[in-house]
Every structure is written in structure tokens, then in C-alpha cells.
Coordinates of C-alpha atoms and ligand atoms in Angstrom, one line a residue:
M1 CA 87.7 -42.4 172.0
E2 CA 85.8 -41.3 169.0
A3 CA 86.5 -42.8 165.5
A4 CA 85.4 -41.4 162.2
H5 CA 83.8 -43.5 160.5
V6 CA 82.3 -46.8 161.5
H7 CA 83.6 -49.7 158.9
E8 CA 80.8 -52.5 158.4
V9 CA 83.5 -54.8 159.3
A10 CA 87.0 -54.9 161.0
I11 CA 89.0 -58.1 160.8
V12 CA 92.0 -59.0 162.8
G13 CA 94.4 -61.6 161.5
A14 CA 95.7 -62.2 158.0
G15 CA 96.1 -66.0 158.1
F16 CA 93.8 -67.9 156.0
G17 CA 91.2 -67.3 158.4
G18 CA 91.3 -63.2 158.5
L19 CA 92.3 -63.2 154.6
G20 CA 90.0 -65.5 153.3
M21 CA 86.7 -63.6 155.1
A22 CA 88.3 -60.7 153.3
I23 CA 88.3 -62.4 150.0
R24 CA 84.4 -63.6 150.8
L25 CA 83.8 -59.6 151.5
K26 CA 84.8 -58.3 148.1
Q27 CA 83.0 -61.3 146.5
E28 CA 80.1 -60.2 148.2
G29 CA 80.8 -56.7 146.7
A30 CA 81.9 -55.4 150.3
D31 CA 84.7 -52.7 150.0
D32 CA 83.9 -50.9 153.9
F33 CA 85.8 -53.3 155.6
V34 CA 89.5 -52.9 156.9
L35 CA 92.0 -56.7 157.7
I36 CA 94.3 -55.2 160.3
E37 CA 97.5 -58.0 160.8
R38 CA 100.0 -57.3 163.7
G39 CA 102.7 -59.0 161.4
D40 CA 104.7 -57.5 158.2
D41 CA 103.1 -59.3 155.9
V42 CA 99.9 -61.8 155.2
G43 CA 100.2 -65.4 156.3
G44 CA 99.2 -65.9 160.1
T45 CA 101.2 -69.0 162.1
W46 CA 102.9 -69.2 158.1
W47 CA 104.7 -65.8 158.4
A48 CA 105.7 -66.0 161.8
N49 CA 106.8 -69.9 162.1
S50 CA 110.1 -69.2 159.5
Y51 CA 112.4 -71.9 161.4
P52 CA 114.8 -74.1 158.9
G53 CA 112.3 -76.8 157.6
A54 CA 109.1 -75.2 158.2
Q55 CA 106.0 -77.4 155.9
C56 CA 103.1 -78.3 156.2
D57 CA 101.6 -81.9 157.1
V58 CA 99.0 -81.5 154.9
P59 CA 98.9 -82.5 151.4
S60 CA 99.2 -79.3 149.1
N61 CA 96.6 -79.7 147.1
L62 CA 94.1 -79.9 150.0
Y63 CA 96.0 -76.7 151.7
S64 CA 94.3 -74.1 149.7
F65 CA 91.4 -72.4 149.3
S66 CA 88.5 -74.6 147.3
F67 CA 88.0 -71.4 145.4
A68 CA 91.9 -70.9 144.5
P69 CA 93.2 -73.7 143.6
N70 CA 97.2 -73.6 143.4
P71 CA 99.3 -75.1 140.6
D72 CA 102.2 -74.3 141.4
W73 CA 102.9 -76.0 144.4
T74 CA 106.6 -77.8 144.1
R75 CA 106.3 -80.3 147.1
A76 CA 103.5 -83.2 147.5
Y77 CA 103.5 -81.6 151.1
P78 CA 103.5 -77.2 150.5
L79 CA 106.6 -75.5 152.1
R80 CA 106.3 -72.9 154.4
D81 CA 107.5 -70.2 151.9
E82 CA 105.0 -71.4 149.1
I83 CA 102.2 -70.8 151.6
Q84 CA 103.0 -67.6 152.6
A85 CA 103.8 -66.8 148.6
Y86 CA 100.2 -68.3 147.8
L87 CA 98.4 -66.2 151.0
R88 CA 100.3 -63.2 149.2
D89 CA 99.4 -63.6 145.8
C90 CA 95.4 -64.4 147.1
A91 CA 95.4 -61.1 148.6
E92 CA 96.3 -59.5 145.1
R93 CA 94.5 -61.3 143.6
Y94 CA 91.4 -60.9 145.0
G95 CA 91.9 -56.9 145.5
V96 CA 92.4 -56.8 149.5
V97 CA 95.6 -55.4 149.4
P98 CA 93.8 -52.2 149.7
H99 CA 92.3 -52.8 152.8
M100 CA 95.4 -54.3 154.6
R101 CA 97.0 -52.7 157.4
L102 CA 100.3 -54.6 158.2
G103 CA 102.1 -54.3 161.3
C104 CA 99.0 -52.7 163.1
E105 CA 98.4 -55.0 166.2
L106 CA 95.0 -54.8 167.9
L107 CA 95.6 -53.2 171.5
G108 CA 91.8 -53.7 172.7
A109 CA 88.1 -54.2 171.2
T110 CA 85.5 -52.8 173.1
W111 CA 81.5 -53.4 172.3
V112 CA 79.8 -50.0 172.8
A113 CA 76.4 -51.3 172.9
G114 CA 74.3 -47.6 172.8
E115 CA 76.3 -47.2 169.1
Q116 CA 76.0 -51.1 168.7
R117 CA 79.1 -51.3 167.4
W118 CA 82.9 -52.7 168.1
E119 CA 85.5 -49.9 168.9
L120 CA 89.5 -50.5 168.3
E121 CA 92.3 -50.0 170.0
T122 CA 95.0 -50.6 167.5
S123 CA 99.1 -49.5 166.9
H124 CA 97.9 -47.2 164.3
G125 CA 94.9 -45.3 166.1
A126 CA 91.5 -45.9 166.5
I127 CA 88.8 -48.4 164.3
A128 CA 85.2 -48.3 164.5
A129 CA 83.3 -51.4 163.2
R130 CA 80.0 -52.6 163.0
V131 CA 80.7 -56.2 163.2
L132 CA 84.7 -57.8 164.5
V133 CA 86.0 -60.6 163.4
A134 CA 88.3 -62.3 165.3
A135 CA 91.2 -64.4 163.3
P136 CA 94.2 -64.7 165.7
G137 CA 94.7 -68.2 164.8
L138 CA 95.7 -70.8 167.0
L139 CA 99.1 -71.6 166.9
S140 CA 100.3 -67.9 167.6
E141 CA 101.5 -66.9 170.7
P142 CA 105.1 -68.8 171.3
F143 CA 104.7 -70.8 174.6
E144 CA 107.6 -70.0 177.1
P145 CA 107.8 -73.2 180.0
A146 CA 109.0 -71.8 183.2
I147 CA 112.3 -73.7 183.1
P148 CA 114.6 -73.2 186.2
G149 CA 116.8 -70.5 185.3
L150 CA 116.0 -69.7 181.4
E151 CA 116.1 -66.1 182.1
R152 CA 120.1 -66.4 183.4
F153 CA 121.0 -67.9 179.9
E154 CA 123.4 -65.4 177.9
G155 CA 123.6 -67.2 174.8
N156 CA 121.3 -66.4 172.3
A157 CA 117.5 -67.7 173.0
F158 CA 114.7 -67.9 170.6
H159 CA 111.5 -70.2 169.7
T160 CA 110.7 -71.7 166.5
A161 CA 108.0 -69.2 166.3
R162 CA 110.2 -66.8 166.4
W163 CA 113.4 -67.8 165.0
D164 CA 116.6 -65.8 164.9
H165 CA 117.3 -65.9 161.1
G166 CA 121.1 -63.6 162.5
D167 CA 122.2 -67.2 163.8
D168 CA 123.1 -69.3 161.2
L169 CA 124.0 -71.8 164.4
A170 CA 127.2 -73.2 161.9
G171 CA 129.9 -74.5 163.8
K172 CA 127.7 -73.8 167.3
R173 CA 126.7 -76.3 170.8
V174 CA 122.8 -75.5 170.3
A175 CA 120.0 -77.5 172.6
V176 CA 116.5 -78.1 171.1
I177 CA 113.8 -78.2 174.0
G178 CA 110.6 -79.9 172.7
T179 CA 109.7 -83.0 170.2
G180 CA 106.8 -81.6 169.0
A181 CA 105.8 -81.3 165.2
S182 CA 107.9 -78.2 164.8
A183 CA 111.0 -80.2 166.4
V184 CA 110.5 -83.1 164.5
Q185 CA 111.1 -80.3 161.7
V186 CA 113.9 -77.7 163.1
V187 CA 116.2 -80.9 164.5
P188 CA 116.8 -82.7 161.0
A189 CA 117.1 -79.4 158.9
I190 CA 119.8 -77.9 161.7
Q191 CA 121.5 -81.0 162.7
P192 CA 123.9 -80.9 160.0
R193 CA 125.4 -77.4 160.8
V194 CA 125.5 -77.8 164.7
S195 CA 129.0 -79.0 165.6
R196 CA 126.3 -80.3 168.7
L197 CA 123.2 -80.4 169.2
T198 CA 121.5 -81.6 172.5
L199 CA 117.6 -82.7 172.0
F200 CA 116.2 -82.5 176.0
Q201 CA 112.7 -84.5 175.3
R202 CA 110.1 -84.9 178.3
T203 CA 108.2 -87.1 176.2
P204 CA 108.5 -89.1 172.6
P205 CA 106.2 -88.9 170.2
W206 CA 104.5 -90.9 167.6
V207 CA 106.5 -90.6 164.1
A208 CA 104.6 -91.3 161.4
P209 CA 106.6 -92.0 157.5
H210 CA 106.0 -89.0 155.2
A211 CA 105.3 -89.0 152.1
D212 CA 106.4 -85.8 150.4
H213 CA 107.6 -85.5 147.0
E214 CA 108.2 -83.5 144.1
V215 CA 105.6 -82.2 142.3
T216 CA 107.1 -82.5 139.1
P217 CA 106.8 -79.7 136.1
R218 CA 105.3 -81.8 134.1
M219 CA 102.5 -82.3 137.0
R220 CA 102.0 -78.8 137.0
E221 CA 101.5 -77.9 134.1
A222 CA 98.7 -80.4 133.7
Y223 CA 97.2 -78.8 137.3
R224 CA 97.5 -75.6 135.2
R225 CA 95.7 -76.5 132.2
L226 CA 93.6 -79.4 133.3
P227 CA 92.6 -77.8 136.8
A228 CA 90.0 -80.6 137.6
L229 CA 92.5 -83.1 138.1
Q230 CA 93.9 -81.0 140.6
Q231 CA 90.3 -81.0 142.1
L232 CA 90.0 -84.5 141.7
S233 CA 93.3 -85.0 143.7
R234 CA 91.8 -82.7 146.1
A235 CA 88.8 -84.6 146.3
F236 CA 90.7 -88.1 146.6
I237 CA 93.0 -86.9 149.9
Y238 CA 89.9 -85.7 151.6
S239 CA 88.1 -88.5 151.8
L240 CA 91.2 -90.9 152.2
V241 CA 92.2 -89.5 155.1
E242 CA 88.3 -88.3 156.8
L243 CA 87.8 -92.2 156.1
L244 CA 91.4 -93.1 157.3
L245 CA 91.7 -91.6 160.4
A246 CA 88.4 -89.7 161.5
P247 CA 86.6 -92.5 163.4
G248 CA 89.3 -94.3 164.9
M249 CA 90.5 -90.5 166.6
T250 CA 86.5 -89.5 167.1
R251 CA 84.7 -93.0 167.5
D252 CA 86.8 -96.1 167.8
R253 CA 90.8 -96.4 168.4
R254 CA 90.4 -100.3 166.9
Y255 CA 90.6 -98.1 163.7
L256 CA 94.2 -96.7 164.4
K257 CA 95.5 -100.1 165.0
P258 CA 96.9 -100.5 161.0
A259 CA 98.8 -96.9 161.7
E260 CA 99.9 -97.8 165.1
W261 CA 101.5 -101.1 163.6
I262 CA 103.2 -98.6 160.7
V263 CA 105.2 -96.0 163.2
K264 CA 106.1 -99.2 165.5
L265 CA 107.7 -100.8 162.5
K266 CA 109.0 -98.0 161.6
L267 CA 110.6 -97.3 165.0
R268 CA 112.0 -101.2 165.2
R269 CA 113.4 -100.7 161.0
E270 CA 114.9 -96.9 161.9
V271 CA 116.5 -97.2 165.3
P272 CA 118.6 -100.9 165.5
D273 CA 120.1 -100.3 169.3
P274 CA 117.3 -101.6 171.6
G275 CA 118.3 -99.4 174.1
L276 CA 117.7 -96.1 172.3
R277 CA 114.4 -97.6 171.0
R278 CA 113.3 -97.7 174.6
R279 CA 113.9 -94.2 175.2
L280 CA 112.2 -93.2 171.6
T281 CA 108.8 -95.2 172.4
P282 CA 106.0 -93.5 173.6
T283 CA 103.6 -94.7 176.3
F284 CA 100.2 -92.8 175.4
Q285 CA 98.1 -93.9 173.0
L286 CA 98.7 -93.0 169.1
G287 CA 97.0 -89.8 168.1
C288 CA 96.1 -88.5 172.0
K289 CA 99.0 -86.1 171.0
R290 CA 99.2 -85.0 167.5
L291 CA 100.8 -87.4 165.1
V292 CA 104.0 -86.7 163.4
F293 CA 105.3 -86.9 160.2
S294 CA 109.0 -87.7 159.6
N295 CA 111.4 -89.6 157.4
A296 CA 114.3 -87.7 158.8
W297 CA 113.6 -87.6 162.6
Y298 CA 115.2 -91.1 163.9
P299 CA 118.1 -90.5 161.4
A300 CA 119.2 -86.8 163.0
L301 CA 119.0 -88.1 166.3
Q302 CA 121.2 -91.2 165.7
A303 CA 124.0 -88.7 163.9
P304 CA 127.6 -88.7 165.6
N305 CA 126.4 -84.0 166.8
V306 CA 123.6 -85.3 168.5
D307 CA 122.8 -86.0 172.2
L308 CA 119.5 -87.4 173.4
V309 CA 119.0 -86.5 176.6
S310 CA 115.7 -87.5 178.5
S311 CA 116.3 -87.3 182.2
G312 CA 114.2 -83.8 182.1
I313 CA 116.2 -80.5 182.8
H314 CA 116.7 -79.5 185.8
E315 CA 118.1 -76.1 185.4
V316 CA 119.3 -73.5 183.0
R317 CA 122.4 -71.7 183.8
E318 CA 124.5 -68.7 182.2
H319 CA 126.2 -71.1 179.5
S320 CA 124.5 -74.6 180.0
I321 CA 121.8 -76.7 181.1
V322 CA 121.9 -79.2 183.9
D323 CA 119.9 -82.0 183.3
G324 CA 118.1 -84.1 185.6
D325 CA 120.9 -86.8 185.7
G326 CA 123.2 -83.2 187.0
V327 CA 125.0 -83.5 183.6
E328 CA 126.0 -80.1 182.5
H329 CA 125.6 -79.5 178.6
E330 CA 127.7 -76.1 177.4
I331 CA 124.9 -74.3 174.8
D332 CA 126.2 -71.7 172.8
T333 CA 122.2 -70.7 171.4
L334 CA 119.0 -72.7 173.0
I335 CA 115.9 -73.5 170.9
L336 CA 112.6 -73.1 172.3
A337 CA 110.5 -75.8 170.5
T338 CA 108.3 -75.9 173.7
G339 CA 104.6 -75.0 171.2
F340 CA 101.7 -72.5 171.9
T341 CA 99.3 -71.6 174.4
P342 CA 95.6 -71.9 172.3
A343 CA 93.8 -71.8 174.9
E344 CA 95.2 -68.7 176.6
L345 CA 95.5 -66.6 173.6
P346 CA 96.5 -62.7 174.4
I347 CA 93.7 -61.3 171.9
A348 CA 91.1 -62.8 174.5
E349 CA 92.0 -60.4 177.0
R350 CA 91.9 -57.5 174.7
I351 CA 88.1 -58.1 173.4
R352 CA 85.5 -57.1 175.7
G353 CA 81.9 -57.6 175.6
R354 CA 78.6 -56.4 177.0
E355 CA 79.1 -56.4 180.1
G356 CA 82.7 -54.9 179.8
R357 CA 84.0 -58.2 180.6
S358 CA 86.9 -59.9 178.5
L359 CA 87.0 -63.3 176.6
A360 CA 89.7 -64.4 179.2
E361 CA 87.2 -63.4 181.7
V362 CA 84.0 -65.0 180.6
W363 CA 86.7 -68.5 179.4
D364 CA 88.5 -68.5 182.3
G365 CA 91.1 -71.0 180.6
S366 CA 88.3 -72.9 178.8
P367 CA 87.5 -71.5 175.9
Q368 CA 83.9 -72.0 174.8
A369 CA 81.6 -70.8 171.4
Y370 CA 79.0 -71.4 169.7
L371 CA 79.5 -73.6 166.4
G372 CA 83.1 -72.3 167.5
T373 CA 82.3 -69.1 165.8
T374 CA 79.8 -66.9 168.2
V375 CA 79.8 -66.0 172.2
T376 CA 76.8 -65.4 174.3
G377 CA 78.0 -61.2 175.9
F378 CA 79.6 -60.4 172.5
P379 CA 77.4 -59.6 169.9
N380 CA 78.8 -59.0 166.1
L381 CA 81.8 -60.7 167.3
L382 CA 83.2 -63.7 164.4
L383 CA 85.7 -66.0 165.6
F384 CA 88.1 -67.8 163.7
Y385 CA 89.6 -70.5 164.4
G386 CA 87.4 -70.9 167.6
P387 CA 86.8 -72.9 170.1
N388 CA 86.5 -77.2 169.3
L389 CA 87.4 -76.4 165.8
N390 CA 90.6 -78.1 165.4
L391 CA 91.4 -81.4 163.7
G392 CA 94.0 -84.2 164.3
H393 CA 94.1 -85.7 160.3
T394 CA 93.0 -82.9 157.9
S395 CA 93.1 -79.3 156.8
I396 CA 91.7 -76.8 158.9
V397 CA 91.4 -74.6 156.0
Y398 CA 88.2 -76.8 155.0
M399 CA 86.8 -75.7 158.7
L400 CA 87.4 -72.4 157.8
E401 CA 86.2 -72.6 155.0
S402 CA 82.8 -73.6 156.6
Q403 CA 83.2 -70.6 158.9
L404 CA 83.4 -67.9 156.1
A405 CA 80.1 -69.6 154.8
Y406 CA 78.3 -69.2 158.1
A407 CA 79.4 -65.6 158.8
I408 CA 79.2 -64.1 155.2
D409 CA 75.4 -65.8 155.2
A410 CA 74.9 -63.8 158.9
L411 CA 75.9 -60.5 157.3
R412 CA 73.4 -61.3 154.7
T413 CA 70.7 -62.3 157.2
M414 CA 71.3 -58.8 159.0
R415 CA 71.3 -57.0 156.2
R416 CA 68.0 -59.0 154.7
R417 CA 66.1 -58.8 158.4
G418 CA 67.5 -54.9 158.9
A419 CA 68.8 -56.1 162.0
A420 CA 71.8 -53.9 163.1
E421 CA 72.9 -57.0 166.2
F422 CA 73.7 -60.6 166.4
E423 CA 74.0 -62.4 169.8
V424 CA 73.9 -66.1 170.1
R425 CA 71.7 -67.4 172.6
P426 CA 72.7 -68.9 175.9
E427 CA 71.1 -72.2 176.1
V428 CA 72.1 -72.9 172.8
Q429 CA 75.8 -71.8 173.3
D430 CA 75.2 -74.3 176.2
A431 CA 73.6 -77.4 174.5
Y432 CA 76.3 -77.3 172.3
N433 CA 79.5 -76.9 174.2
E434 CA 77.6 -79.9 176.3
E435 CA 77.3 -82.1 173.2
M436 CA 81.0 -80.8 172.1
Q437 CA 82.3 -82.4 176.2
D438 CA 79.9 -85.2 176.1
R439 CA 81.4 -86.5 172.7
L440 CA 84.8 -85.6 173.2
A441 CA 84.6 -87.9 176.5
G442 CA 85.6 -90.7 174.0
T443 CA 87.9 -89.7 171.7
V444 CA 91.4 -90.4 171.2
W445 CA 92.0 -86.8 172.6
N446 CA 90.8 -87.4 176.1
T447 CA 92.8 -91.1 176.9
G448 CA 94.8 -89.5 179.5
C449 CA 98.3 -87.9 177.8
S450 CA 99.3 -84.4 178.0
S451 CA 98.4 -82.2 175.1
W452 CA 98.0 -78.9 173.9
Y453 CA 94.1 -79.8 173.4
I454 CA 93.4 -79.9 176.9
D455 CA 93.6 -76.6 179.0
R456 CA 94.4 -76.1 181.9
N457 CA 91.2 -76.9 183.7
G458 CA 91.9 -80.5 181.9
R459 CA 89.1 -79.8 179.3
N460 CA 89.5 -79.7 175.5
S461 CA 88.2 -76.7 174.8
I462 CA 90.2 -77.4 171.1
M463 CA 89.5 -80.6 169.3
W464 CA 86.5 -80.9 166.9
P465 CA 84.9 -83.9 167.8
G466 CA 83.8 -85.3 164.9
Y467 CA 83.9 -85.7 160.6
T468 CA 84.6 -82.3 159.1
F469 CA 81.9 -82.8 156.9
E470 CA 79.5 -82.5 159.3
Y471 CA 80.5 -78.9 160.8
R472 CA 80.3 -78.1 156.8
R473 CA 76.8 -79.3 157.2
R474 CA 75.9 -77.6 160.5
T475 CA 77.6 -74.3 159.1
R476 CA 76.5 -74.4 155.9
R477 CA 73.6 -71.6 156.5
F478 CA 73.4 -69.0 159.6
D479 CA 70.5 -70.2 161.7
A480 CA 69.2 -67.2 162.8
E481 CA 66.9 -68.6 165.5
A482 CA 69.9 -69.6 167.7
Y483 CA 70.1 -66.1 167.8
R484 CA 69.0 -62.8 169.6
L485 CA 68.5 -60.3 166.6
A486 CA 68.5 -56.6 167.5
P487 CA 66.8 -54.4 165.3
A488 CA 68.9 -50.6 165.5
W489 CA 68.7 -48.8 168.4
T490 CA 66.7 -45.4 168.1
P491 CA 68.2 -43.3 170.7
P492 CA 64.5 -42.3 172.6
A493 CA 64.6 -38.0 171.6
R494 CA 64.9 -39.3 167.9
A495 CA 62.6 -42.0 168.2
A496 CA 59.4 -39.5 169.9
A497 CA 60.4 -36.9 167.0
A498 CA 59.8 -39.4 164.4
A499 CA 56.6 -40.8 166.0
S500 CA 55.3 -36.8 165.8
E501 CA 56.1 -36.4 162.2
A502 CA 54.6 -39.4 161.6
P503 CA 51.5 -39.4 159.0
A504 CA 48.0 -40.3 161.3
A505 CA 47.1 -43.9 160.1
Ligands
NAP1 P1 104.2 -78.9 170.7 O1 103.5 -79.9 169.9 O2 103.4 -78.9 171.9 O3 105.2 -79.2 171.3 C1 105.7 -79.0 172.8 C2 107.1 -79.9 173.0 O4 107.7 -78.7 174.2 C3 106.6 -80.7 173.6 O5 107.2 -82.0 172.9 C4 106.4 -80.7 175.3 O6 106.9 -82.0 175.8 C5 107.5 -79.9 175.3 N1 107.4 -78.9 176.3 C6 107.0 -78.2 176.9 N2 107.0 -77.4 178.1 C7 108.0 -78.0 178.4 C8 109.3 -77.8 179.4 N3 109.1 -77.3 180.3 N4 110.6 -78.9 179.6 C9 110.8 -79.6 178.6 N5 110.0 -80.4 177.1 C10 108.7 -79.0 177.3 O7 104.7 -77.8 170.0 P2 104.5 -77.3 168.1 O8 105.8 -78.7 167.8 O9 105.3 -76.3 168.0 O10 103.7 -77.7 167.8 C11 102.4 -77.4 167.7 C12 101.2 -77.9 167.4 O11 101.4 -77.1 165.5 C13 101.2 -79.0 166.3 O12 100.8 -79.9 167.2 C14 101.0 -78.9 165.0 O13 99.6 -78.8 164.9 C15 101.0 -77.8 164.7 N6 102.4 -77.5 163.5 C16 102.6 -78.2 162.5 C17 103.4 -78.8 161.9 C18 102.8 -79.0 160.1 O14 102.2 -79.0 159.7 N7 104.1 -80.1 159.4 C19 105.1 -78.2 162.2 C20 104.9 -77.5 163.8 C21 103.7 -77.1 164.3 P3 105.6 -82.7 176.4 O15 105.3 -83.4 174.9 O16 106.3 -83.9 177.5 O17 104.6 -81.6 176.8

């Protein structure tokens, strides 16, 4: 594969991470970069997840780039469409659009050691770049469970992250499989318009009250006129959730007690029937699976057109689902709210490093990196939202901005030192991952429930085990001593010629 021009940077993915990197590059004065995105617009997971009711659980004032506050949020928690519009606006405002190639999928990326560059194969042709920024998002690849007979189903079936807007569901018999954060939003949103909704619950979630409310036009005007006010709100929310939730999740579960009382009280108040309440009561430690927030979930489950099935799924047939008790439920549309495969991203199979091995081969089901960002054997690769960076309590945008600072400083350091290559030292990566696993052993996420935080080898390769400000501190500057830096490689013939031309000392 011959690529004409070698870009300084190629970015894969136009969600918060990839778009943020493109914006920061522009701010640094860099112009020779390309941003590819397989979707038809920017937004990443927020572009892909267009299901009814999609809204972020992190407060609006915290869920934005710190350098691009948005006074236009209409809700205290941002709606999917508004996040999408915000990111589109950022792409335009910061001059990133000319660098974007939408509808362009990464098919393969190979490190060419002799040329010290990445060669990318995309659905739009070849691209070469010195540095590859992979920002595929963690929640981008739908998980389709192996349910017996699923392939036999003849009605309409789709995943929440691939919503079929051509099916308005009106008057239909709909089945939803799953009770995670997506289902908790979808079910109340569609329940009023379907004729029958059958919800297949394997594990009931802990459901916390939702504090969503309108941001009044007057408040929005105040944010516009007085940006410091919104910054103050942002700082307050950040500190509050960090202090209220992070200690309980990462250090001492006693701090989660108040949250447990609140969710139990909510369940008791909102579900008066003791039999139903028992079926909706989780048996795992609060916080082990992701906490979900809704004021509409329990009321929707008690609507007369909703059946809660908790006996499991025996099999799917052409037009029905047979549950674990042998009862057959007739279905027109089947919605899989079954989550994602964050530890098995397809992009990991497509990126091949120094020894020709893919990330997936090296990781073998358990992603590992240094600071969730760089990987031994994969020079000049920066991963965004990489291993062990996810949070259970606050905004991932905060973590991504920490990564942005680190990535930009890596590029500056390379320029300053005349380096053409950086690669994290294996012993540094190993020590870091050992530390992560040691610390995770004492967290709420490792208390034995099954969740998408635990990979197929039983290892937690998803969560960050501390405060977010600790990660910010550790990524403030690129720690070159943790890396092997190599100068630009000179072919032997050219090196000999240069030596013979050099004036005698
Ligand atoms: P999820 O949390 O992984 O939930 C998947 C659901 O599908 C679980 O209830 C799971 O049951 C069920 N399931 C999986 N395989 C099944 C099978 N074979 N049979 C029956 N049930 C099965 O996925 P998600 O709801 O899409 O959420 C993923 C993450 O996305 C969230 O944790 C959150 O971080 C993010 N998200 C955020 C928001 C928000 O901010 N509001 C909204 C949506 C998603 P088990 O629990 O028994 O495994």
C-alpha cells in the first residue's frame, strides 16, 4: 500500500475524545491531521444511540469541554440530541470540519517500523500518519447475546444503539431484553405507545432518583451573560459527586450507605406490591453494576400494558419468546437493550503494532495500557478512553481532557527532542497495570456481580480505581522517562553519504 502524504496525526473516531484531540491540535496550530469517523456525523456514542429517551446521567454543566461551555442546555441533564448538536457546533467553531472524513471506517492500521509511520486502510482509501490516535469509544459496539433461536425471529429486531426509526412501535407487541441504563430510558419512553410491552429482566438494577429539571430561559440567559456562573455550577457539581460517590466506590463501601437507603426507600415508595417489589430488588452491592437514574422506570413497569418476566428466556421463535416458565409471549418487535462489548472492541483486531500482532492478540480479552493511553509494542499510538479509565460517578469528558493534555504534551516533547517515535517501556506498563489491579481489588466493582466492567478473563480492565483529579495529576505532562524515544531513522545508504559529506572535525 503506497500512501502519498504522511500526515502528522490520524484520529479515528469523532466522539468527545477524537473531536477533542482535533480541536486541541487546531489550538496548537497544527494543520496536518485527519479525523475519520465511520458514522455519518460527529458524536460517537451519542450519534449512534438515538433511541427514544436517550439522555446523559451526568449533569449538563459538567458534560462539556471545559474550554467550550454551553449555555444552551435546556435540561439539567443533557438530552442526546443536544449533546450531538453541541459536538457538531464545537467541530464547526474550532475549524475541525475540513479535517473530517465522515462515513469513513478504519479497516486496518499497521505500524511500518522502517518508515516510522502508521499506514491506515479505510473505506475511503489509504492514509499514512506519524501518530495514530484511536478514539473508538467504549460503548460503541452493540453486544448481541447468544439467545437460542434469536436468528429465527421474523419480526423486526434491533439493538438500542442501532434504533430503527422506521418502526414507530405504535400499537405493537414489543419485547425489551435487558434492564441496564439504556432499557431504563427506553421502556418509559415507548411504553405509552405500544399495545403490550414484555420486559425480560435477568438482573434488577438499583434505581436512584433522577434530579433532571428544565434549565429555564432566564437561567440560560444568565449563563450566556455571566459564564463564570456556569463555571461555578460546574465546579460545585464536580466536587459534590467526587466527594459523595468516589470514596464509597473506590475505598470504603460504608460511604455508600446513604445512597443505599435512598434507593431502597424509593423502591418501597414506588412499588407497593410486595411480590413485584421482591422481583425488582437487586441482590448485589449498590454500585457494583452501574447505578441507573430514573423517576419513570417503576411507574412504567406497573402500567397495565407491561409484563415483567424474570424467569429467563428459554428460546426465541418466529413470532414469540418462550420464557423460563414455558410461557409463550407473542411479539412484533424485539429490542435488544443488552449493552456493549467494551473489552472486545473490533478496532483492537484492526490495529497491528511493531511485531505485526494486533491489540486484540496482545490483550487476549484483557485490555492493558499505560495511563489507559499508550501500549508497549505499539509506537506512536494514543488510545482515548482506553483501558481502566471508565468512571462510575462523574463525567468521562474530564478524563478525556486529562488525556488530551497528555497527548498534546507527547507531541510537543517529540518535536522538542527531535524524536520520531515513542513507545512506553514494558516494565512501566506492567507496574502500572499491577497497581490498577491491586487497587481495583478493593473497589465496589470487584464485589462479585457480573457487569461490563469485568472482562471474559474475570479481570476488571474497564474502571479507574481512584479520584479523577489523581488521573489529572498523573497526566498533566508527558513523562518521557517512561518511554523509549527514538530519533528519525536514517536508511544506511543515506547515513553513509551524510557522513562522507560531513566536514572533518
Ligand atoms: P448494560 O448496562 O450492559 O445492560 C445490559 C442489559 O442486558 C443487562 O440488564 C443484562 O442483564 C441484559 N442482558 C445481557 N445479555 C442478556 C441475555 N443473554 N439475556 C437476558 N438479558 C441479558 O447495557 P446498557 O444499558 O446499554 O448500558 C451500558 C452503559 O452505557 C451503561 O452502564 C452506561 O455507562 C452507558 N449508558 C449511559 C446512559 C446515560 O447516561 N443515561 C444511558 C445508556 C447507557 P445482566 O445485568 O443480568 O447482565
